[in-house]
Amino acid sequence: MTRLLLLPGDGIGPEIVAATRIVLEAADLRFSLGLQMDEAEVGLAALSAAGTTFPEDVQQSAERADGIVLGPVSHNDYPPASEGGVNPSGLLRTRLDLYANVRPARTRPALPPPAGRAFDIVIFRENTEGFYADRNMAAGPGEFMPDSDMALAVRKITRRACARIAEAAFAAAMARPAKRVTAVHKANVLRLSDGLFLEETRRAASRYRDIHYDEVLVDAMTAHLVRAPGQFDVIVTTNMYGDILSDLAAELSGSLGLAASLNAGDSHAMAQAQHGSAPDIAGQNSANPAALIGSAALLLDWLGTRTEDPAPAEAAKAITGALEVCLADPARRTADLGGAAATSEMAEHVAVELGKGPAQRNESNG
Ligand code: ATP
């Protein structure tokens, strides 16, 4: 049995998590994954019910789960921590030590890219420190005001975090045809912190001799991504640069609604779309569920690396294939991509497509 914890979150979260569940159920049926899916409230629904946006029992369920699917959260709308408003996404990333935020972005023949250039990249973004004030201190936030006219933000960069995101990026690049890693940094001004990051990416490069390694300044990288994204393969970088570059890459691939991501650690992983809670379209059944469905496929693939059983990895591949078929068809994709399907309809189409493959019995899961 594989226990998945589904956390619908805020805004469009409940709609795209429900859509993802439909697809996971279809994958379970075909591949006998033995999925047990439980749901729990986080975000504004939990604040009304339990007085906090991230109840302690959800943390415990997350620790016990084999994998987590987190919908987007509107943490900017939460009250201060003293009134129960904490960011579930940041807390899960630090408490479960989900240090690698894996963010693939690629263009598709059926969806002409806005900037007209084809590419297939994966961004490995460090996920537990950097400038992110909600996760870089043991106590208190990493941002503070000595007086009302001065604000300071602490950027934490550790050798350990740099070493493990570098290792994750190089290991992933080995499985890709281009075998290329680009470290993105600003070490010309942040000589110590980004310098430390580069020490560790270079150390990893010296271990992975088959990988072509290079380094690009983060400001130059935005121009390269727009002008010639096809030259990149795996990009490894610190937290905030990765956050910004991956939104750019997602948009260049066709829509933020396509952008899947996985938060992975050594013992836990969490599927989470790159986009936010999109309050402007919440409740309309119009959001594109592809990003979260794709993220769930990444989670199954990660689960597949932890077992001898080929079923989770095969299910991940089949979900991605079914998603591609639906994304190529205007009748089966959502309005952000010029399509006609509602969120729930697109999920049903992906499930039907997934069900067309041969059923695979898996004795260990019955
Ligand atoms: P947050 O602060 O939570 O990141 P935001 O509104 O700043 O929220 P997003 O929620 O990512 O950022 O939304 C940015 C834009 O992209 C909005 O216009 C939103 O409607 C659109 N968008 C985001 N996700 C999707 C999706 N899955 N399907 C369709 N449109 C989306």
GROMACS .gro file of C-alpha atoms and ligand atoms in nm:
model
  397
    1MET     CA    1   0.000   0.000   0.000
    2THR     CA    2   0.116   0.354  -0.081
    3ARG     CA    3  -0.029   0.627   0.138
    4LEU     CA    4  -0.075   0.966  -0.027
    5LEU     CA    5  -0.181   1.272   0.168
    6LEU     CA    6  -0.378   1.523  -0.042
    7LEU     CA    7  -0.391   1.882   0.087
    8PRO     CA    8  -0.630   2.092  -0.128
    9GLY     CA    9  -0.514   2.436  -0.003
   10ASP     CA   10  -0.663   2.768  -0.116
   11GLY     CA   11  -0.800   2.939  -0.430
   12ILE     CA   12  -0.801   2.695  -0.722
   13GLY     CA   13  -0.633   2.434  -0.497
   14PRO     CA   14  -0.945   2.225  -0.418
   15GLU     CA   15  -1.039   2.214  -0.789
   16ILE     CA   16  -0.698   2.103  -0.918
   17VAL     CA   17  -0.640   1.859  -0.630
   18ALA     CA   18  -0.980   1.696  -0.706
   19ALA     CA   19  -0.875   1.677  -1.075
   20THR     CA   20  -0.542   1.519  -0.979
   21ARG     CA   21  -0.720   1.267  -0.760
   22ILE     CA   22  -0.934   1.155  -1.058
   23VAL     CA   23  -0.615   1.089  -1.257
   24LEU     CA   24  -0.440   0.912  -0.967
   25GLU     CA   25  -0.745   0.687  -0.922
   26ALA     CA   26  -0.733   0.594  -1.291
   27ALA     CA   27  -0.358   0.522  -1.261
   28ASP     CA   28  -0.425   0.308  -0.954
   29LEU     CA   29  -0.688   0.110  -1.142
   30ARG     CA   30  -0.459   0.040  -1.436
   31PHE     CA   31  -0.131  -0.019  -1.251
   32SER     CA   32  -0.261  -0.165  -0.919
   33LEU     CA   33  -0.056   0.086  -0.723
   34GLY     CA   34  -0.239   0.015  -0.396
   35LEU     CA   35  -0.292   0.388  -0.338
   36GLN     CA   36  -0.461   0.497  -0.019
   37MET     CA   37  -0.548   0.865  -0.056
   38ASP     CA   38  -0.637   1.070   0.250
   39GLU     CA   39  -0.725   1.438   0.251
   40ALA     CA   40  -0.670   1.704   0.517
   41GLU     CA   41  -0.735   2.076   0.534
   42VAL     CA   42  -0.459   2.337   0.534
   43GLY     CA   43  -0.482   2.708   0.455
   44LEU     CA   44  -0.788   2.927   0.505
   45ALA     CA   45  -1.025   2.631   0.550
   46ALA     CA   46  -0.806   2.501   0.834
   47LEU     CA   47  -0.781   2.849   0.986
   48SER     CA   48  -1.162   2.864   1.021
   49ALA     CA   49  -1.189   2.508   1.150
   50ALA     CA   50  -0.878   2.475   1.368
   51GLY     CA   51  -0.742   2.827   1.423
   52THR     CA   52  -0.427   2.766   1.222
   53THR     CA   53  -0.345   2.733   0.853
   54PHE     CA   54  -0.127   2.431   0.931
   55PRO     CA   55  -0.268   2.209   1.209
   56GLU     CA   56  -0.020   1.989   1.397
   57ASP     CA   57  -0.207   1.667   1.308
   58VAL     CA   58  -0.152   1.747   0.937
   59GLN     CA   59   0.222   1.761   1.002
   60GLN     CA   60   0.203   1.417   1.164
   61SER     CA   61   0.000   1.276   0.874
   62ALA     CA   62   0.255   1.423   0.631
   63GLU     CA   63   0.541   1.254   0.817
   64ARG     CA   64   0.363   0.917   0.798
   65ALA     CA   65   0.262   0.948   0.430
   66ASP     CA   66   0.467   0.798   0.147
   67GLY     CA   67   0.397   1.108  -0.059
   68ILE     CA   68   0.213   1.440  -0.039
   69VAL     CA   69   0.012   1.635  -0.297
   70LEU     CA   70  -0.017   1.999  -0.193
   71GLY     CA   71  -0.253   2.241  -0.368
   72PRO     CA   72  -0.149   2.607  -0.393
   73VAL     CA   73  -0.189   2.821  -0.081
   74SER     CA   74  -0.276   3.193  -0.050
   75HIS     CA   75  -0.024   3.257   0.226
   76ASN     CA   76  -0.004   3.628   0.145
   77ASP     CA   77  -0.365   3.656   0.265
   78TYR     CA   78  -0.301   3.479   0.597
   79PRO     CA   79  -0.301   3.666   0.929
   80PRO     CA   80   0.028   3.691   1.124
   81ALA     CA   81   0.172   3.373   1.279
   82SER     CA   82   0.050   3.489   1.622
   83GLU     CA   83  -0.305   3.457   1.482
   84GLY     CA   84  -0.253   3.118   1.318
   85GLY     CA   85  -0.127   3.221   0.975
   86VAL     CA   86   0.175   3.011   0.876
   87ASN     CA   87   0.284   2.903   0.529
   88PRO     CA   88   0.210   2.527   0.494
   89SER     CA   89   0.436   2.502   0.190
   90GLY     CA   90   0.742   2.654   0.361
   91LEU     CA   91   0.684   2.450   0.679
   92LEU     CA   92   0.653   2.119   0.493
   93ARG     CA   93   0.964   2.195   0.289
   94THR     CA   94   1.179   2.265   0.596
   95ARG     CA   95   1.031   2.017   0.845
   96LEU     CA   96   1.045   1.725   0.599
   97ASP     CA   97   1.380   1.850   0.466
   98LEU     CA   98   1.255   1.865   0.106
   99TYR     CA   99   1.574   2.025  -0.016
  100ALA     CA  100   1.542   1.978  -0.391
  101ASN     CA  101   1.271   2.166  -0.577
  102VAL     CA  102   1.267   1.999  -0.917
  103ARG     CA  103   1.100   2.216  -1.182
  104PRO     CA  104   1.086   2.081  -1.538
  105ALA     CA  105   0.978   2.309  -1.825
  106ARG     CA  106   0.954   2.215  -2.190
  107THR     CA  107   0.780   2.319  -2.505
  108ARG     CA  108   0.544   2.092  -2.698
  109PRO     CA  109   0.484   2.073  -3.075
  110ALA     CA  110   0.107   2.109  -3.025
  111LEU     CA  111   0.139   2.426  -2.814
  112PRO     CA  112   0.348   2.686  -2.996
  113PRO     CA  113   0.575   2.851  -2.734
  114PRO     CA  114   0.505   3.223  -2.678
  115ALA     CA  115   0.866   3.320  -2.760
  116GLY     CA  116   0.880   3.073  -3.050
  117ARG     CA  117   1.176   2.867  -2.927
  118ALA     CA  118   1.173   2.500  -2.831
  119PHE     CA  119   1.344   2.376  -2.516
  120ASP     CA  120   1.347   2.101  -2.255
  121ILE     CA  121   1.505   2.195  -1.922
  122VAL     CA  122   1.485   2.099  -1.555
  123ILE     CA  123   1.563   2.354  -1.286
  124PHE     CA  124   1.701   2.221  -0.956
  125ARG     CA  125   1.627   2.491  -0.701
  126GLU     CA  126   1.757   2.472  -0.344
  127ASN     CA  127   1.448   2.472  -0.127
  128THR     CA  128   1.534   2.511   0.241
  129GLU     CA  129   1.737   2.832   0.287
  130GLY     CA  130   1.848   3.135   0.082
  131PHE     CA  131   1.650   3.458   0.122
  132TYR     CA  132   1.328   3.287   0.229
  133ALA     CA  133   1.253   3.446   0.565
  134ASP     CA  134   1.007   3.174   0.669
  135ARG     CA  135   1.261   2.891   0.645
  136ASN     CA  136   1.617   3.011   0.696
  137MET     CA  137   1.631   3.054   1.074
  138ALA     CA  138   1.599   2.808   1.364
  139ALA     CA  139   1.388   3.066   1.548
  140GLY     CA  140   1.237   3.393   1.431
  141PRO     CA  141   1.211   3.516   1.072
  142GLY     CA  142   1.511   3.594   0.852
  143GLU     CA  143   1.377   3.942   0.783
  144PHE     CA  144   1.355   4.223   1.037
  145MET     CA  145   1.337   4.600   1.087
  146PRO     CA  146   1.588   4.765   1.325
  147ASP     CA  147   1.379   5.082   1.287
  148SER     CA  148   1.074   5.176   1.083
  149ASP     CA  149   1.285   5.310   0.794
  150MET     CA  150   1.520   5.016   0.757
  151ALA     CA  151   1.450   4.653   0.663
  152LEU     CA  152   1.710   4.377   0.654
  153ALA     CA  153   1.689   4.029   0.504
  154VAL     CA  154   1.931   3.748   0.582
  155ARG     CA  155   2.032   3.514   0.300
  156LYS     CA  156   2.152   3.183   0.438
  157ILE     CA  157   2.374   2.965   0.219
  158THR     CA  158   2.528   2.651   0.368
  159ARG     CA  159   2.783   2.414   0.220
  160ARG     CA  160   2.562   2.114   0.303
  161ALA     CA  161   2.257   2.253   0.121
  162CYS     CA  162   2.467   2.352  -0.182
  163ALA     CA  163   2.635   2.011  -0.192
  164ARG     CA  164   2.311   1.816  -0.187
  165ILE     CA  165   2.126   2.025  -0.447
  166ALA     CA  166   2.435   1.997  -0.670
  167GLU     CA  167   2.443   1.619  -0.624
  168ALA     CA  168   2.070   1.592  -0.706
  169ALA     CA  169   2.114   1.801  -1.023
  170PHE     CA  170   2.417   1.608  -1.153
  171ALA     CA  171   2.259   1.270  -1.077
  172ALA     CA  172   1.946   1.375  -1.270
  173ALA     CA  173   2.154   1.505  -1.563
  174MET     CA  174   2.317   1.163  -1.599
  175ALA     CA  175   1.977   1.019  -1.695
  176ARG     CA  176   1.913   1.283  -1.965
  177PRO     CA  177   2.046   1.271  -2.322
  178ALA     CA  178   2.215   1.614  -2.321
  179LYS     CA  179   2.412   1.546  -1.999
  180ARG     CA  180   2.465   1.911  -1.922
  181VAL     CA  181   2.449   2.110  -1.596
  182THR     CA  182   2.452   2.490  -1.576
  183ALA     CA  183   2.509   2.651  -1.235
  184VAL     CA  184   2.333   2.988  -1.209
  185HIS     CA  185   2.478   3.239  -0.961
  186LYS     CA  186   2.577   3.600  -0.889
  187ALA     CA  187   2.922   3.530  -0.744
  188ASN     CA  188   3.065   3.845  -0.902
  189VAL     CA  189   2.893   4.047  -0.626
  190LEU     CA  190   2.786   3.784  -0.373
  191ARG     CA  191   3.139   3.649  -0.358
  192LEU     CA  192   3.111   3.456  -0.032
  193SER     CA  193   2.759   3.313  -0.048
  194ASP     CA  194   2.734   3.237  -0.419
  195GLY     CA  195   3.106   3.160  -0.408
  196LEU     CA  196   3.031   2.882  -0.159
  197PHE     CA  197   2.752   2.755  -0.386
  198LEU     CA  198   2.995   2.741  -0.682
  199GLU     CA  199   3.257   2.557  -0.476
  200GLU     CA  200   3.006   2.277  -0.428
  201THR     CA  201   2.874   2.268  -0.786
  202ARG     CA  202   3.238   2.251  -0.908
  203ARG     CA  203   3.309   1.972  -0.661
  204ALA     CA  204   3.010   1.778  -0.798
  205ALA     CA  205   3.127   1.850  -1.155
  206SER     CA  206   3.466   1.697  -1.076
  207ARG     CA  207   3.290   1.374  -0.972
  208TYR     CA  208   3.061   1.363  -1.278
  209ARG     CA  209   3.316   1.368  -1.561
  210ASP     CA  210   3.054   1.269  -1.824
  211ILE     CA  211   2.854   1.585  -1.761
  212HIS     CA  212   2.930   1.905  -1.949
  213TYR     CA  213   2.935   2.175  -1.678
  214ASP     CA  214   2.920   2.552  -1.710
  215GLU     CA  215   2.827   2.860  -1.507
  216VAL     CA  216   2.607   3.158  -1.599
  217LEU     CA  217   2.526   3.478  -1.407
  218VAL     CA  218   2.160   3.494  -1.306
  219ASP     CA  219   2.091   3.824  -1.483
  220ALA     CA  220   2.243   3.695  -1.807
  221MET     CA  221   2.044   3.374  -1.766
  222THR     CA  222   1.710   3.555  -1.802
  223ALA     CA  223   1.825   3.684  -2.143
  224HIS     CA  224   1.962   3.343  -2.249
  225LEU     CA  225   1.636   3.172  -2.151
  226VAL     CA  226   1.435   3.408  -2.371
  227ARG     CA  227   1.681   3.417  -2.662
  228ALA     CA  228   1.819   3.063  -2.679
  229PRO     CA  229   1.661   2.833  -2.417
  230GLY     CA  230   1.739   2.523  -2.626
  231GLN     CA  231   2.106   2.531  -2.523
  232PHE     CA  232   2.023   2.441  -2.159
  233ASP     CA  233   1.948   2.105  -2.000
  234VAL     CA  234   1.971   2.089  -1.618
  235ILE     CA  235   2.001   2.419  -1.430
  236VAL     CA  236   2.109   2.420  -1.065
  237THR     CA  237   2.073   2.726  -0.848
  238THR     CA  238   1.991   2.874  -0.509
  239ASN     CA  239   1.638   2.927  -0.381
  240MET     CA  240   1.527   3.270  -0.505
  241TYR     CA  241   1.702   3.261  -0.843
  242GLY     CA  242   1.540   2.922  -0.903
  243ASP     CA  243   1.198   3.052  -0.806
  244ILE     CA  244   1.218   3.341  -1.051
  245LEU     CA  245   1.383   3.153  -1.339
  246SER     CA  246   1.135   2.867  -1.318
  247ASP     CA  247   0.834   3.100  -1.357
  248LEU     CA  248   1.004   3.251  -1.661
  249ALA     CA  249   1.072   2.905  -1.804
  250ALA     CA  250   0.713   2.795  -1.735
  251GLU     CA  251   0.568   3.096  -1.913
  252LEU     CA  252   0.806   3.045  -2.208
  253SER     CA  253   0.683   2.686  -2.229
  254GLY     CA  254   0.324   2.802  -2.289
  255SER     CA  255   0.151   2.864  -1.953
  256LEU     CA  256   0.212   2.874  -1.582
  257GLY     CA  257  -0.069   2.617  -1.572
  258LEU     CA  258   0.169   2.360  -1.727
  259ALA     CA  259   0.445   2.395  -1.470
  260ALA     CA  260   0.484   2.080  -1.262
  261SER     CA  261   0.722   2.055  -0.966
  262LEU     CA  262   0.839   1.814  -0.702
  263ASN     CA  263   0.984   1.897  -0.361
  264ALA     CA  264   1.210   1.604  -0.283
  265GLY     CA  265   1.420   1.505   0.015
  266ASP     CA  266   1.590   1.180   0.114
  267SER     CA  267   1.282   1.033   0.284
  268HIS     CA  268   0.982   1.242   0.176
  269ALA     CA  269   0.851   1.407  -0.139
  270MET     CA  270   0.571   1.648  -0.217
  271ALA     CA  271   0.402   1.721  -0.549
  272GLN     CA  272   0.315   2.090  -0.586
  273ALA     CA  273   0.233   2.299  -0.893
  274GLN     CA  274   0.468   2.591  -0.951
  275HIS     CA  275   0.185   2.841  -0.980
  276GLY     CA  276  -0.004   3.011  -0.700
  277SER     CA  277  -0.364   2.987  -0.586
  278ALA     CA  278  -0.494   3.205  -0.874
  279PRO     CA  279  -0.773   3.375  -0.674
  280ASP     CA  280  -0.887   3.553  -0.992
  281ILE     CA  281  -1.020   3.225  -1.138
  282ALA     CA  282  -1.095   3.027  -0.819
  283GLY     CA  283  -1.431   2.852  -0.802
  284GLN     CA  284  -1.490   2.872  -1.179
  285ASN     CA  285  -1.380   2.516  -1.273
  286SER     CA  286  -1.156   2.674  -1.535
  287ALA     CA  287  -0.803   2.634  -1.392
  288ASN     CA  288  -0.558   2.418  -1.579
  289PRO     CA  289  -0.494   2.106  -1.369
  290ALA     CA  290  -0.195   1.997  -1.584
  291ALA     CA  291   0.072   2.139  -1.351
  292LEU     CA  292  -0.052   1.947  -1.049
  293ILE     CA  293  -0.128   1.630  -1.247
  294GLY     CA  294   0.226   1.648  -1.389
  295SER     CA  295   0.359   1.704  -1.036
  296ALA     CA  296   0.177   1.392  -0.917
  297ALA     CA  297   0.349   1.200  -1.199
  298LEU     CA  298   0.686   1.331  -1.072
  299LEU     CA  299   0.590   1.207  -0.724
  300LEU     CA  300   0.507   0.858  -0.855
  301ASP     CA  301   0.838   0.856  -1.040
  302TRP     CA  302   1.020   0.949  -0.716
  303LEU     CA  303   0.830   0.672  -0.530
  304GLY     CA  304   0.946   0.436  -0.807
  305THR     CA  305   1.310   0.507  -0.721
  306ARG     CA  306   1.248   0.373  -0.370
  307THR     CA  307   1.109   0.034  -0.465
  308GLU     CA  308   1.191  -0.266  -0.684
  309ASP     CA  309   0.833  -0.250  -0.811
  310PRO     CA  310   0.826  -0.097  -1.164
  311ALA     CA  311   0.455   0.003  -1.134
  312PRO     CA  312   0.492   0.358  -0.990
  313ALA     CA  313   0.744   0.463  -1.256
  314GLU     CA  314   0.530   0.306  -1.532
  315ALA     CA  315   0.223   0.485  -1.396
  316ALA     CA  316   0.416   0.814  -1.394
  317LYS     CA  317   0.510   0.765  -1.759
  318ALA     CA  318   0.154   0.674  -1.854
  319ILE     CA  319   0.010   0.981  -1.677
  320THR     CA  320   0.256   1.206  -1.858
  321GLY     CA  321   0.167   1.042  -2.191
  322ALA     CA  322  -0.209   1.077  -2.132
  323LEU     CA  323  -0.161   1.440  -2.028
  324GLU     CA  324   0.033   1.512  -2.348
  325VAL     CA  325  -0.246   1.364  -2.565
  326CYS     CA  326  -0.505   1.586  -2.394
  327LEU     CA  327  -0.285   1.898  -2.404
  328ALA     CA  328  -0.252   1.852  -2.781
  329ASP     CA  329  -0.631   1.858  -2.829
  330PRO     CA  330  -0.815   2.193  -2.790
  331ALA     CA  331  -1.135   2.007  -2.691
  332ARG     CA  332  -0.954   1.840  -2.401
  333ARG     CA  333  -0.743   2.128  -2.265
  334THR     CA  334  -0.837   2.433  -2.058
  335ALA     CA  335  -0.902   2.796  -2.153
  336ASP     CA  336  -0.554   2.927  -2.058
  337LEU     CA  337  -0.428   2.720  -2.354
  338GLY     CA  338  -0.713   2.825  -2.583
  339GLY     CA  339  -0.905   2.506  -2.505
  340ALA     CA  340  -1.269   2.434  -2.428
  341ALA     CA  341  -1.246   2.192  -2.133
  342ALA     CA  342  -1.331   2.275  -1.771
  343THR     CA  343  -1.086   2.165  -1.500
  344SER     CA  344  -1.287   1.856  -1.409
  345GLU     CA  345  -1.349   1.769  -1.776
  346MET     CA  346  -0.978   1.781  -1.857
  347ALA     CA  347  -0.910   1.548  -1.562
  348GLU     CA  348  -1.174   1.303  -1.689
  349HIS     CA  349  -1.020   1.313  -2.038
  350VAL     CA  350  -0.674   1.238  -1.897
  351ALA     CA  351  -0.824   0.951  -1.691
  352VAL     CA  352  -0.998   0.807  -1.999
  353GLU     CA  353  -0.677   0.831  -2.203
  354LEU     CA  354  -0.486   0.664  -1.920
  355GLY     CA  355  -0.742   0.384  -1.906
  356LYS     CA  356  -0.682   0.296  -2.274
  357GLY     CA  357  -0.354   0.122  -2.193
  358PRO     CA  358  -0.344  -0.243  -2.083
  359ALA     CA  359  -0.421  -0.308  -1.717
  360GLN     CA  360  -0.116  -0.429  -1.524
  361ARG     CA  361  -0.164  -0.663  -1.232
  362ASN     CA  362   0.067  -0.603  -0.945
  363GLU     CA  363   0.062  -0.900  -0.708
  364SER     CA  364   0.218  -0.711  -0.417
  365ASN     CA  365  -0.070  -0.461  -0.417
  366GLY     CA  366  -0.353  -0.705  -0.500
  367ATP     P1  367   0.026   3.373  -0.546
  367ATP     O1  368   0.055   3.493  -0.464
  367ATP     O2  369  -0.046   3.264  -0.473
  367ATP     O3  370   0.146   3.322  -0.625
  367ATP     P2  371  -0.070   3.507  -0.787
  367ATP     O4  372  -0.209   3.540  -0.834
  367ATP     O5  373   0.030   3.615  -0.771
  367ATP     O6  374  -0.086   3.419  -0.653
  367ATP     P3  375  -0.068   3.282  -0.951
  367ATP     O7  376  -0.172   3.229  -0.862
  367ATP     O8  377   0.041   3.191  -0.989
  367ATP     O9  378  -0.002   3.407  -0.889
  367ATP    O10  379  -0.139   3.340  -1.080
  367ATP     C1  380  -0.075   3.421  -1.178
  367ATP     C2  381  -0.165   3.427  -1.302
  367ATP    O11  382  -0.162   3.299  -1.367
  367ATP     C3  383  -0.312   3.456  -1.268
  367ATP    O12  384  -0.370   3.536  -1.368
  367ATP     C4  385  -0.374   3.317  -1.268
  367ATP    O13  386  -0.510   3.320  -1.302
  367ATP     C5  387  -0.292   3.243  -1.373
  367ATP     N1  388  -0.284   3.100  -1.336
  367ATP     C6  389  -0.210   3.046  -1.236
  367ATP     N2  390  -0.230   2.915  -1.229
  367ATP     C7  391  -0.316   2.882  -1.328
  367ATP     C8  392  -0.375   2.759  -1.371
  367ATP     N3  393  -0.348   2.641  -1.312
  367ATP     N4  394  -0.460   2.764  -1.475
  367ATP     C9  395  -0.488   2.878  -1.537
  367ATP     N5  396  -0.436   2.998  -1.501
  367ATP    C10  397  -0.350   3.000  -1.397
   0.00000   0.00000   0.00000
